[in-house]
Amino acid sequence: MTVSIYWFRNDLRLTDNAALAAACAASDELVLIHVRSPDETMATPWGFPRGGPHRRRFRDQALAGLRRGIVSRGGVLLCLDGKPEQMLPAMAQQIGATRLFCEIVAAPEEMAQAAALREAGLDVRDVWQSSLLNPADLPFDIDGLPEVFTAFRQAVEHAAVSPHPASAAPARLPPAPPRLELPLGSDQQAATPAGSLSLPFSNPTCDGSETSALAHLERYFASAAPQSYKQTRNRLMGVDYSTGVSPWLAVGALSPRTVFQHLRAHESRFGANDSTYWIWFELLWRDFFRFWSLKHGARLFRARGLGQQPPPGHDPQAFSRWCAGQTGHAFVDAGLRDLAATGTLSNRMRQVVASYLIHDLACDWRAGAAWFESRLTDYDVCSNHGNWLYIAGRGADPRQGRRFNPDKQAADHDPDGSYRARWADPHVGPAP
Ligand code: FAD
């Protein structure tokens, strides 16, 4: 009788979940667990808590959907509160499990959690599954990953590397052991979808669950919107100007391979063009930052990043005004109020506000990255740090940093001022 634990991390889905499939295949009895760590809400050195309300609510919705899917397949999902390094070995001991399955998350804290579980005596079988492309298929090993995105993309395209097909959800899950007793602090109730969430598209039936994610994919890729993605992707607001899949990718309610499959189906029906190519191109950026994290680990989190320049300075007052959307620059402030109020922000505005903090206010890029972590629904450690480092010129960008002129950006992307007018109320952005 083999009893195992499956630990859900940023993979809150049943479809195309290779780590979960491995756990099902190897176990007679399986306990499925999600652990909410207190570290997620601890104070940052910058004066605000690490995790914010938008992401928490979205993840709760994803968990509620996951639980429905698990229960309908004969399984049980436990949601525990505590440190995974402590909760999971305790649970393993209680149920007589020695093996734990999970996905690999390529960031220092998450790698340290897996190492601590191994030190506690668990046989941790972790599986890489968060990228579109399989690292083993790349035309270089991770240590040889090009430092610049264009070189990475060209090498991948030259070698014609393509994603593996997404796998189906398991029809049944192994049952939980009958002797399972719930530890104190565990939550057996379905996590409740609390209220509606501001997503980049205003559909009140949309939530963080895998079911909602798949419905969104179906709708978006059955429409003509992807045909003009390249022309619309720099818009600041509206519906379907970009794919809108990032919040689900971040919690793992969707896998990038499932997104890619829908993209290919769209191309078969409507034809491939520059715009549909550009969706693949952007998904490659996501992969690049994941592999880059795998290659450089904790070095990406240093103040000076990968570069040799001196560490950045910081101005706490200017940073506070930036967080609150009160810098005095109307376009920048609109973006920051949008972010604080909705938990989302267009890619263009992310670039503008990040550049403003780093290059105009001379603040530490890590403070901005932490604010994004606290506010963004789609926060993803690799994409967030990668993009901030890129704009700061302390990472993969061959040009030393990218400054976006905010006046020119406003003229180009908000020529009639409607975005600034939308966020003109100075009270919507909370100060940290
Ligand atoms: P689309 O334009 O439809 O793109 C499709 C997918 O491609 C996205 O969902 C995303 O997975 C990927 N992608 C697109 N652009 C990028 C990019 N520049 N870097 C990496 N992947 C990309 N994205 C996150 O998912 N989480 C973050 O925490 C995050 N932080 C960012 C911080 C800064 C400073 C900047 C400039 C960008 C950040 N991005 C982040 C990237 C990008 O802004 C979002 O992925 C995008 O806006 C999400 O909307 P979408 O799904 O409609 O994207």
CSV table of C-alpha atoms and ligand atoms in Angstrom, one decimal:
chain,number,residue,atom,x,y,z
A,1,MET,CA,0.0,0.0,0.0
A,2,THR,CA,1.7,3.3,-1.1
A,3,VAL,CA,0.5,6.4,0.6
A,4,SER,CA,1.6,9.7,-0.8
A,5,ILE,CA,1.1,13.5,-0.5
A,6,TYR,CA,0.5,15.8,-3.4
A,7,TRP,CA,1.4,19.4,-2.5
A,8,PHE,CA,-0.3,22.0,-4.7
A,9,ARG,CA,1.9,25.1,-5.2
A,10,ASN,CA,1.4,27.4,-8.2
A,11,ASP,CA,-0.4,24.6,-10.1
A,12,LEU,CA,-4.0,24.8,-9.0
A,13,ARG,CA,-5.4,22.7,-11.8
A,14,LEU,CA,-6.2,19.1,-12.8
A,15,THR,CA,-5.6,19.4,-16.6
A,16,ASP,CA,-2.0,19.2,-17.8
A,17,ASN,CA,-0.6,18.6,-14.4
A,18,ALA,CA,2.3,16.2,-14.9
A,19,ALA,CA,3.4,16.2,-11.2
A,20,LEU,CA,-0.2,15.3,-10.1
A,21,ALA,CA,-0.4,12.6,-12.8
A,22,ALA,CA,2.9,11.1,-11.5
A,23,ALA,CA,1.5,11.1,-7.9
A,24,CYS,CA,-1.7,9.4,-9.0
A,25,ALA,CA,0.2,6.7,-10.9
A,26,ALA,CA,2.4,5.9,-8.0
A,27,SER,CA,0.0,5.9,-5.1
A,28,ASP,CA,-2.8,3.7,-3.7
A,29,GLU,CA,-3.9,6.5,-1.4
A,30,LEU,CA,-3.2,10.1,-1.9
A,31,VAL,CA,-3.7,13.2,0.3
A,32,LEU,CA,-3.9,16.4,-1.7
A,33,ILE,CA,-2.8,19.5,0.2
A,34,HIS,CA,-2.5,23.2,-0.3
A,35,VAL,CA,-0.6,25.2,2.4
A,36,ARG,CA,-1.1,28.9,3.0
A,37,SER,CA,2.2,30.1,4.5
A,38,PRO,CA,2.3,33.0,7.0
A,39,ASP,CA,5.3,34.3,4.9
A,40,GLU,CA,2.8,35.3,2.2
A,41,THR,CA,1.4,38.1,4.4
A,42,MET,CA,4.4,39.1,6.4
A,43,ALA,CA,5.7,42.7,6.4
A,44,THR,CA,8.2,43.6,3.7
A,45,PRO,CA,11.2,45.9,4.5
A,46,TRP,CA,9.4,48.5,2.4
A,47,GLY,CA,6.5,49.1,4.8
A,48,PHE,CA,3.6,47.0,3.5
A,49,PRO,CA,2.6,43.4,3.6
A,50,ARG,CA,3.8,41.0,1.0
A,51,GLY,CA,0.6,39.5,-0.3
A,52,GLY,CA,-2.4,41.7,-1.1
A,53,PRO,CA,-6.2,41.2,-1.3
A,54,HIS,CA,-6.5,40.8,-5.1
A,55,ARG,CA,-4.2,37.8,-5.4
A,56,ARG,CA,-5.6,36.2,-2.2
A,57,ARG,CA,-9.2,36.4,-3.4
A,58,PHE,CA,-8.3,35.0,-6.8
A,59,ARG,CA,-6.3,32.2,-5.3
A,60,ASP,CA,-9.2,31.3,-3.0
A,61,GLN,CA,-11.4,31.1,-6.1
A,62,ALA,CA,-8.9,28.9,-7.8
A,63,LEU,CA,-8.8,26.6,-4.7
A,64,ALA,CA,-12.6,26.5,-4.5
A,65,GLY,CA,-12.7,25.3,-8.2
A,66,LEU,CA,-9.9,22.9,-7.6
A,67,ARG,CA,-11.7,21.4,-4.6
A,68,ARG,CA,-14.9,20.9,-6.7
A,69,GLY,CA,-12.9,19.1,-9.4
A,70,ILE,CA,-11.1,16.9,-6.8
A,71,VAL,CA,-14.3,15.9,-4.9
A,72,SER,CA,-16.0,15.0,-8.2
A,73,ARG,CA,-13.1,12.6,-8.9
A,74,GLY,CA,-13.2,10.9,-5.5
A,75,GLY,CA,-10.4,12.9,-3.8
A,76,VAL,CA,-10.1,15.3,-0.8
A,77,LEU,CA,-8.3,18.6,-0.8
A,78,LEU,CA,-6.9,19.9,2.5
A,79,CYS,CA,-6.2,23.6,2.8
A,80,LEU,CA,-3.7,24.1,5.7
A,81,ASP,CA,-2.4,27.3,7.3
A,82,GLY,CA,1.2,27.2,8.4
A,83,LYS,CA,4.7,26.7,7.1
A,84,PRO,CA,4.9,24.0,4.5
A,85,GLU,CA,8.2,22.8,5.8
A,86,GLN,CA,6.5,22.0,9.1
A,87,MET,CA,2.9,21.1,8.1
A,88,LEU,CA,3.8,18.6,5.4
A,89,PRO,CA,6.3,16.4,7.4
A,90,ALA,CA,3.7,16.4,10.3
A,91,MET,CA,1.0,15.2,7.9
A,92,ALA,CA,3.2,12.6,6.3
A,93,GLN,CA,4.0,11.2,9.7
A,94,GLN,CA,0.3,11.1,10.6
A,95,ILE,CA,-0.8,9.2,7.5
A,96,GLY,CA,2.3,7.0,7.1
A,97,ALA,CA,3.5,8.7,3.9
A,98,THR,CA,7.1,8.9,2.9
A,99,ARG,CA,6.7,10.3,-0.6
A,100,LEU,CA,5.6,13.8,-1.6
A,101,PHE,CA,5.0,15.0,-5.1
A,102,CYS,CA,4.9,18.6,-6.2
A,103,GLU,CA,6.0,20.9,-9.0
A,104,ILE,CA,9.3,22.7,-9.1
A,105,VAL,CA,9.1,26.5,-8.5
A,106,ALA,CA,12.3,28.1,-9.7
A,107,ALA,CA,12.8,30.7,-7.0
A,108,PRO,CA,15.1,30.7,-4.0
A,109,GLU,CA,12.4,30.5,-1.2
A,110,GLU,CA,10.5,27.8,-3.0
A,111,MET,CA,13.6,25.8,-3.7
A,112,ALA,CA,14.5,26.1,0.0
A,113,GLN,CA,11.1,24.7,1.0
A,114,ALA,CA,11.7,21.6,-1.1
A,115,ALA,CA,15.2,21.2,0.4
A,116,ALA,CA,13.8,21.5,3.9
A,117,LEU,CA,11.2,18.8,3.2
A,118,ARG,CA,14.0,16.5,2.0
A,119,GLU,CA,16.0,17.3,5.1
A,120,ALA,CA,12.9,16.4,7.2
A,121,GLY,CA,13.2,12.9,5.6
A,122,LEU,CA,10.5,13.1,2.9
A,123,ASP,CA,11.2,11.5,-0.5
A,124,VAL,CA,10.3,14.6,-2.6
A,125,ARG,CA,9.5,13.9,-6.2
A,126,ASP,CA,9.3,17.3,-7.8
A,127,VAL,CA,8.5,17.8,-11.4
A,128,TRP,CA,9.3,20.7,-13.7
A,129,GLN,CA,6.0,21.7,-15.4
A,130,SER,CA,5.5,25.5,-15.4
A,131,SER,CA,7.0,26.4,-18.7
A,132,LEU,CA,5.7,26.1,-22.2
A,133,LEU,CA,8.8,24.4,-23.4
A,134,ASN,CA,10.4,21.4,-21.7
A,135,PRO,CA,13.9,22.4,-20.5
A,136,ALA,CA,15.2,19.0,-21.8
A,137,ASP,CA,14.1,19.9,-25.3
A,138,LEU,CA,16.1,23.2,-25.4
A,139,PRO,CA,19.1,23.3,-27.7
A,140,PHE,CA,21.4,24.2,-24.7
A,141,ASP,CA,21.5,23.2,-21.1
A,142,ILE,CA,20.3,25.7,-18.4
A,143,ASP,CA,23.8,26.8,-17.7
A,144,GLY,CA,24.2,27.7,-21.3
A,145,LEU,CA,20.9,29.7,-21.5
A,146,PRO,CA,21.6,32.8,-23.6
A,147,GLU,CA,21.6,36.0,-21.4
A,148,VAL,CA,19.5,37.9,-23.9
A,149,PHE,CA,15.9,37.1,-24.9
A,150,THR,CA,16.4,37.5,-28.6
A,151,ALA,CA,19.3,35.0,-28.7
A,152,PHE,CA,17.1,32.5,-26.6
A,153,ARG,CA,14.1,32.9,-29.0
A,154,GLN,CA,16.2,32.6,-32.1
A,155,ALA,CA,17.9,29.4,-30.8
A,156,VAL,CA,14.6,27.9,-29.8
A,157,GLU,CA,13.0,28.8,-33.2
A,158,HIS,CA,16.0,27.6,-35.1
A,159,ALA,CA,15.9,24.2,-33.4
A,160,ALA,CA,12.1,24.1,-34.0
A,161,VAL,CA,11.5,23.3,-30.3
A,162,SER,CA,7.8,22.9,-29.8
A,163,PRO,CA,5.6,22.3,-26.7
A,164,HIS,CA,4.5,18.9,-25.7
A,165,PRO,CA,0.7,18.4,-26.0
A,166,ALA,CA,-1.3,19.3,-22.8
A,167,SER,CA,-2.5,16.2,-21.0
A,168,ALA,CA,-6.0,15.5,-19.8
A,169,ALA,CA,-7.2,15.7,-16.2
A,170,PRO,CA,-7.2,12.4,-14.4
A,171,ALA,CA,-10.6,10.7,-14.5
A,172,ARG,CA,-10.3,9.5,-10.9
A,173,LEU,CA,-8.0,10.3,-8.0
A,174,PRO,CA,-6.7,7.8,-5.5
A,175,PRO,CA,-8.7,7.9,-2.3
A,176,ALA,CA,-7.5,9.6,0.9
A,177,PRO,CA,-6.4,7.2,3.6
A,178,PRO,CA,-9.4,6.3,5.9
A,179,ARG,CA,-7.3,7.2,9.0
A,180,LEU,CA,-6.8,10.8,7.9
A,181,GLU,CA,-7.4,13.1,10.8
A,182,LEU,CA,-7.4,16.8,10.1
A,183,PRO,CA,-4.8,18.8,11.9
A,184,LEU,CA,-5.6,21.9,13.8
A,185,GLY,CA,-5.8,24.9,11.5
A,186,SER,CA,-6.9,22.9,8.5
A,187,ASP,CA,-9.8,24.1,6.4
A,188,GLN,CA,-12.1,21.5,5.0
A,189,GLN,CA,-14.7,24.0,3.8
A,190,ALA,CA,-14.7,25.0,0.2
A,191,ALA,CA,-12.7,28.2,0.0
A,192,THR,CA,-15.4,30.7,-0.9
A,193,PRO,CA,-15.2,32.9,-3.9
A,194,ALA,CA,-15.4,36.2,-2.1
A,195,GLY,CA,-17.1,38.8,-4.2
A,196,SER,CA,-16.3,39.7,-7.8
A,197,LEU,CA,-12.8,40.5,-8.9
A,198,SER,CA,-11.6,43.2,-11.2
A,199,LEU,CA,-10.1,41.3,-14.1
A,200,PRO,CA,-8.9,42.8,-17.4
A,201,PHE,CA,-12.3,41.8,-18.8
A,202,SER,CA,-15.5,42.8,-17.0
A,203,ASN,CA,-17.3,39.4,-16.8
A,204,PRO,CA,-18.8,38.8,-13.4
A,205,THR,CA,-19.0,35.1,-13.9
A,206,CYS,CA,-15.2,35.0,-14.3
A,207,ASP,CA,-13.3,33.8,-11.3
A,208,GLY,CA,-9.9,32.2,-10.5
A,209,SER,CA,-11.0,28.6,-11.1
A,210,GLU,CA,-9.7,26.3,-13.8
A,211,THR,CA,-13.3,26.0,-15.2
A,212,SER,CA,-13.4,29.8,-15.6
A,213,ALA,CA,-9.9,29.9,-17.1
A,214,LEU,CA,-10.9,27.3,-19.7
A,215,ALA,CA,-14.1,29.1,-20.5
A,216,HIS,CA,-12.1,32.4,-21.0
A,217,LEU,CA,-9.6,30.6,-23.3
A,218,GLU,CA,-12.4,29.1,-25.4
A,219,ARG,CA,-14.2,32.5,-25.8
A,220,TYR,CA,-11.1,34.5,-26.5
A,221,PHE,CA,-9.6,32.1,-29.1
A,222,ALA,CA,-12.9,31.5,-30.7
A,223,SER,CA,-13.1,35.3,-31.4
A,224,ALA,CA,-11.2,37.3,-33.9
A,225,ALA,CA,-9.4,39.2,-31.2
A,226,PRO,CA,-6.1,37.2,-31.5
A,227,GLN,CA,-5.9,38.2,-35.2
A,228,SER,CA,-5.1,41.8,-34.1
A,229,TYR,CA,-3.3,41.1,-30.8
A,230,LYS,CA,-0.1,42.8,-32.0
A,231,GLN,CA,-1.9,46.0,-32.8
A,232,THR,CA,-4.0,46.1,-29.6
A,233,ARG,CA,-1.6,44.7,-27.0
A,234,ASN,CA,-0.3,48.1,-26.0
A,235,ARG,CA,-3.7,49.4,-25.0
A,236,LEU,CA,-4.2,50.5,-21.4
A,237,MET,CA,-7.8,49.4,-20.8
A,238,GLY,CA,-10.7,47.6,-22.3
A,239,VAL,CA,-11.7,44.0,-23.1
A,240,ASP,CA,-9.6,41.5,-25.1
A,241,TYR,CA,-6.9,43.9,-26.1
A,242,SER,CA,-4.5,41.2,-24.9
A,243,THR,CA,-5.2,37.5,-24.0
A,244,GLY,CA,-5.9,38.2,-20.3
A,245,VAL,CA,-4.6,34.8,-19.2
A,246,SER,CA,-1.9,35.8,-16.8
A,247,PRO,CA,-3.8,35.6,-13.5
A,248,TRP,CA,-4.7,32.0,-14.2
A,249,LEU,CA,-1.2,31.2,-15.4
A,250,ALA,CA,0.1,32.7,-12.1
A,251,VAL,CA,-2.0,30.5,-9.8
A,252,GLY,CA,-1.6,27.6,-12.2
A,253,ALA,CA,-5.3,27.2,-13.0
A,254,LEU,CA,-4.0,27.1,-16.6
A,255,SER,CA,-0.9,25.6,-18.0
A,256,PRO,CA,0.9,27.5,-20.8
A,257,ARG,CA,0.6,24.4,-23.0
A,258,THR,CA,-3.1,24.6,-22.8
A,259,VAL,CA,-3.0,28.3,-23.9
A,260,PHE,CA,-0.7,27.3,-26.7
A,261,GLN,CA,-3.1,24.5,-27.8
A,262,HIS,CA,-5.9,27.0,-28.1
A,263,LEU,CA,-3.6,29.4,-30.0
A,264,ARG,CA,-2.8,26.7,-32.6
A,265,ALA,CA,-6.5,25.8,-32.9
A,266,HIS,CA,-7.3,29.4,-33.5
A,267,GLU,CA,-4.6,29.6,-36.2
A,268,SER,CA,-6.1,26.5,-37.9
A,269,ARG,CA,-9.5,28.2,-38.0
A,270,PHE,CA,-8.7,31.8,-38.7
A,271,GLY,CA,-5.1,31.6,-40.1
A,272,ALA,CA,-1.7,32.4,-38.6
A,273,ASN,CA,-0.5,36.0,-38.8
A,274,ASP,CA,1.9,38.4,-37.1
A,275,SER,CA,-0.5,38.8,-34.2
A,276,THR,CA,-0.9,35.1,-33.5
A,277,TYR,CA,2.9,34.7,-33.8
A,278,TRP,CA,3.3,37.5,-31.2
A,279,ILE,CA,1.3,35.6,-28.6
A,280,TRP,CA,3.8,32.7,-28.9
A,281,PHE,CA,6.6,35.4,-28.7
A,282,GLU,CA,5.2,36.7,-25.4
A,283,LEU,CA,4.8,33.2,-24.0
A,284,LEU,CA,8.5,32.7,-24.8
A,285,TRP,CA,9.3,35.7,-22.7
A,286,ARG,CA,7.6,34.0,-19.8
A,287,ASP,CA,9.6,30.9,-20.4
A,288,PHE,CA,12.8,32.9,-20.8
A,289,PHE,CA,12.4,34.4,-17.3
A,290,ARG,CA,11.6,31.0,-15.8
A,291,PHE,CA,14.7,29.4,-17.2
A,292,TRP,CA,16.7,32.5,-16.3
A,293,SER,CA,15.6,32.1,-12.7
A,294,LEU,CA,16.6,28.4,-12.8
A,295,LYS,CA,20.0,29.5,-14.1
A,296,HIS,CA,20.8,32.4,-11.7
A,297,GLY,CA,18.7,31.6,-8.6
A,298,ALA,CA,19.2,34.1,-5.7
A,299,ARG,CA,21.6,36.3,-7.8
A,300,LEU,CA,18.4,37.8,-9.4
A,301,PHE,CA,17.3,39.1,-6.1
A,302,ARG,CA,20.4,41.0,-5.2
A,303,ALA,CA,20.1,44.8,-5.3
A,304,ARG,CA,22.6,45.0,-8.2
A,305,GLY,CA,21.1,42.1,-9.9
A,306,LEU,CA,23.4,40.4,-12.4
A,307,GLY,CA,25.3,43.6,-13.2
A,308,GLN,CA,28.4,45.2,-11.8
A,309,GLN,CA,27.0,48.6,-11.3
A,310,PRO,CA,26.8,49.9,-7.7
A,311,PRO,CA,23.5,49.1,-5.8
A,312,PRO,CA,20.7,51.5,-6.4
A,313,GLY,CA,19.8,54.4,-4.1
A,314,HIS,CA,16.4,54.8,-2.6
A,315,ASP,CA,14.0,57.7,-1.6
A,316,PRO,CA,11.3,56.4,0.8
A,317,GLN,CA,9.1,59.5,0.5
A,318,ALA,CA,9.1,59.4,-3.3
A,319,PHE,CA,8.4,55.7,-3.1
A,320,SER,CA,5.5,56.2,-0.8
A,321,ARG,CA,4.0,58.8,-3.2
A,322,TRP,CA,4.6,56.5,-6.1
A,323,CYS,CA,2.7,53.6,-4.4
A,324,ALA,CA,-0.2,55.9,-3.6
A,325,GLY,CA,-0.4,57.2,-7.2
A,326,GLN,CA,0.6,60.7,-6.0
A,327,THR,CA,3.8,61.5,-7.8
A,328,GLY,CA,2.3,64.5,-9.6
A,329,HIS,CA,2.7,63.0,-13.1
A,330,ALA,CA,-0.9,62.3,-14.2
A,331,PHE,CA,-0.2,59.4,-16.5
A,332,VAL,CA,2.0,57.6,-14.0
A,333,ASP,CA,-0.4,58.2,-11.2
A,334,ALA,CA,-3.3,56.9,-13.3
A,335,GLY,CA,-1.4,53.6,-13.7
A,336,LEU,CA,-0.6,53.3,-10.0
A,337,ARG,CA,-4.2,54.0,-9.0
A,338,ASP,CA,-5.4,51.4,-11.5
A,339,LEU,CA,-3.0,48.8,-10.1
A,340,ALA,CA,-4.0,49.5,-6.5
A,341,ALA,CA,-7.7,49.5,-7.2
A,342,THR,CA,-8.0,46.5,-9.6
A,343,GLY,CA,-4.9,44.3,-9.0
A,344,THR,CA,-4.1,44.4,-12.7
A,345,LEU,CA,-2.3,46.7,-15.1
A,346,SER,CA,-1.6,46.6,-18.8
A,347,ASN,CA,1.9,45.6,-19.8
A,348,ARG,CA,2.5,49.1,-21.2
A,349,MET,CA,1.6,50.8,-17.9
A,350,ARG,CA,3.7,48.3,-16.0
A,351,GLN,CA,6.7,49.5,-18.1
A,352,VAL,CA,5.9,53.2,-17.6
A,353,VAL,CA,5.4,53.1,-13.8
A,354,ALA,CA,8.4,50.8,-13.3
A,355,SER,CA,10.7,53.0,-15.4
A,356,TYR,CA,9.4,56.1,-13.6
A,357,LEU,CA,10.3,54.7,-10.2
A,358,ILE,CA,13.7,53.6,-11.2
A,359,HIS,CA,14.9,56.2,-13.7
A,360,ASP,CA,12.9,59.4,-12.7
A,361,LEU,CA,12.5,58.9,-8.9
A,362,ALA,CA,15.9,57.1,-8.4
A,363,CYS,CA,14.4,54.4,-6.2
A,364,ASP,CA,15.4,50.8,-5.6
A,365,TRP,CA,13.9,48.5,-8.2
A,366,ARG,CA,13.3,45.9,-5.5
A,367,ALA,CA,10.9,48.2,-3.7
A,368,GLY,CA,8.8,48.5,-6.9
A,369,ALA,CA,9.0,44.7,-7.5
A,370,ALA,CA,7.7,44.2,-3.9
A,371,TRP,CA,4.8,46.6,-4.4
A,372,PHE,CA,3.9,44.8,-7.6
A,373,GLU,CA,4.1,41.5,-5.6
A,374,SER,CA,1.7,42.9,-3.0
A,375,ARG,CA,-0.8,44.3,-5.5
A,376,LEU,CA,-0.8,42.2,-8.7
A,377,THR,CA,-3.4,39.4,-9.1
A,378,ASP,CA,-1.1,37.8,-11.7
A,379,TYR,CA,2.1,38.1,-9.6
A,380,ASP,CA,4.6,35.6,-10.7
A,381,VAL,CA,8.1,35.7,-9.1
A,382,CYS,CA,10.0,34.9,-12.3
A,383,SER,CA,8.1,37.3,-14.7
A,384,ASN,CA,8.0,40.1,-12.1
A,385,HIS,CA,11.7,40.1,-11.1
A,386,GLY,CA,12.8,39.5,-14.6
A,387,ASN,CA,10.9,42.5,-16.0
A,388,TRP,CA,12.0,44.8,-13.2
A,389,LEU,CA,15.6,43.8,-13.6
A,390,TYR,CA,15.3,44.3,-17.4
A,391,ILE,CA,13.9,47.9,-16.9
A,392,ALA,CA,16.5,48.6,-14.3
A,393,GLY,CA,19.3,47.5,-16.7
A,394,ARG,CA,20.5,45.0,-14.1
A,395,GLY,CA,19.6,41.9,-16.0
A,396,ALA,CA,19.2,40.5,-19.5
A,397,ASP,CA,18.9,43.8,-21.4
A,398,PRO,CA,21.9,44.5,-23.5
A,399,ARG,CA,21.1,48.2,-23.3
A,400,GLN,CA,21.8,49.5,-19.8
A,401,GLY,CA,18.2,49.9,-18.6
A,402,ARG,CA,15.1,51.1,-20.3
A,403,ARG,CA,13.8,54.5,-19.6
A,404,PHE,CA,10.3,55.2,-20.9
A,405,ASN,CA,9.6,58.9,-21.3
A,406,PRO,CA,6.3,59.3,-19.5
A,407,ASP,CA,5.2,62.3,-21.5
A,408,LYS,CA,5.8,60.6,-24.8
A,409,GLN,CA,4.1,57.4,-23.5
A,410,ALA,CA,1.0,59.4,-22.5
A,411,ALA,CA,0.9,61.1,-25.9
A,412,ASP,CA,1.3,57.8,-27.8
A,413,HIS,CA,-1.0,55.6,-25.7
A,414,ASP,CA,-3.5,57.9,-24.1
A,415,PRO,CA,-3.8,60.7,-26.7
A,416,ASP,CA,-7.3,61.7,-25.7
A,417,GLY,CA,-6.6,61.5,-21.9
A,418,SER,CA,-9.3,59.0,-21.2
A,419,TYR,CA,-7.1,56.7,-19.2
A,420,ARG,CA,-6.0,59.6,-17.0
A,421,ALA,CA,-9.6,60.8,-16.7
A,422,ARG,CA,-10.7,57.3,-15.6
A,423,TRP,CA,-8.2,57.3,-12.7
A,424,ALA,CA,-8.3,61.0,-11.9
A,425,ASP,CA,-9.7,60.4,-8.3
A,426,PRO,CA,-6.7,60.7,-6.0
A,427,HIS,CA,-8.3,58.6,-3.3
A,428,VAL,CA,-8.3,55.2,-5.0
A,429,GLY,CA,-4.7,54.3,-4.4
A,430,PRO,CA,-3.9,53.4,-0.8
A,431,ALA,CA,-0.6,54.6,0.7
A,432,PRO,CA,1.6,51.7,2.0
B,1,FAD,P1,-0.6,39.0,-23.1
B,1,FAD,O1,-0.1,40.3,-23.7
B,1,FAD,O2,-1.8,38.5,-23.6
B,1,FAD,O3,0.6,37.9,-23.2
B,1,FAD,C1,0.3,36.5,-23.1
B,1,FAD,C2,1.1,35.9,-22.0
B,1,FAD,O4,2.5,36.1,-22.3
B,1,FAD,C3,1.0,36.6,-20.6
B,1,FAD,O5,-0.1,36.1,-19.9
B,1,FAD,C4,2.3,36.2,-19.9
B,1,FAD,O6,2.3,34.9,-19.4
B,1,FAD,C5,3.3,36.3,-21.1
B,1,FAD,N1,3.9,37.6,-21.1
B,1,FAD,C6,3.5,38.7,-21.8
B,1,FAD,N2,4.4,39.7,-21.6
B,1,FAD,C7,5.4,39.2,-20.8
B,1,FAD,C8,6.6,39.8,-20.2
B,1,FAD,N3,7.0,41.0,-20.5
B,1,FAD,N4,7.3,39.0,-19.4
B,1,FAD,C9,6.9,37.7,-19.1
B,1,FAD,N5,5.8,37.1,-19.6
B,1,FAD,C10,5.1,37.9,-20.5
B,1,FAD,N6,3.6,39.1,-15.8
B,1,FAD,C11,3.1,38.2,-15.0
B,1,FAD,O7,2.4,37.2,-15.4
B,1,FAD,N7,3.3,38.3,-13.6
B,1,FAD,C12,4.0,39.4,-13.1
B,1,FAD,O8,4.2,39.5,-11.9
B,1,FAD,C13,4.5,40.4,-14.0
B,1,FAD,N8,5.2,41.4,-13.6
B,1,FAD,C14,5.6,42.4,-14.5
B,1,FAD,C15,6.3,43.5,-14.0
B,1,FAD,C16,6.8,44.5,-14.9
B,1,FAD,C17,7.6,45.6,-14.4
B,1,FAD,C18,6.5,44.3,-16.3
B,1,FAD,C19,6.9,45.4,-17.3
B,1,FAD,C20,5.8,43.2,-16.8
B,1,FAD,C21,5.4,42.2,-15.9
B,1,FAD,N9,4.7,41.1,-16.3
B,1,FAD,C22,4.2,40.2,-15.4
B,1,FAD,C23,4.5,40.8,-17.8
B,1,FAD,C24,3.3,41.3,-18.5
B,1,FAD,O9,3.0,42.7,-18.2
B,1,FAD,C25,2.0,40.5,-18.1
B,1,FAD,O10,2.3,39.1,-18.3
B,1,FAD,C26,0.8,40.9,-19.0
B,1,FAD,O11,0.5,42.2,-18.9
B,1,FAD,C27,-0.4,40.0,-18.6
B,1,FAD,O12,-1.5,40.3,-19.4
B,1,FAD,P2,-2.0,39.2,-20.5
B,1,FAD,O13,-2.1,37.9,-20.0
B,1,FAD,O14,-3.2,39.8,-21.2
B,1,FAD,O15,-0.7,39.2,-21.5
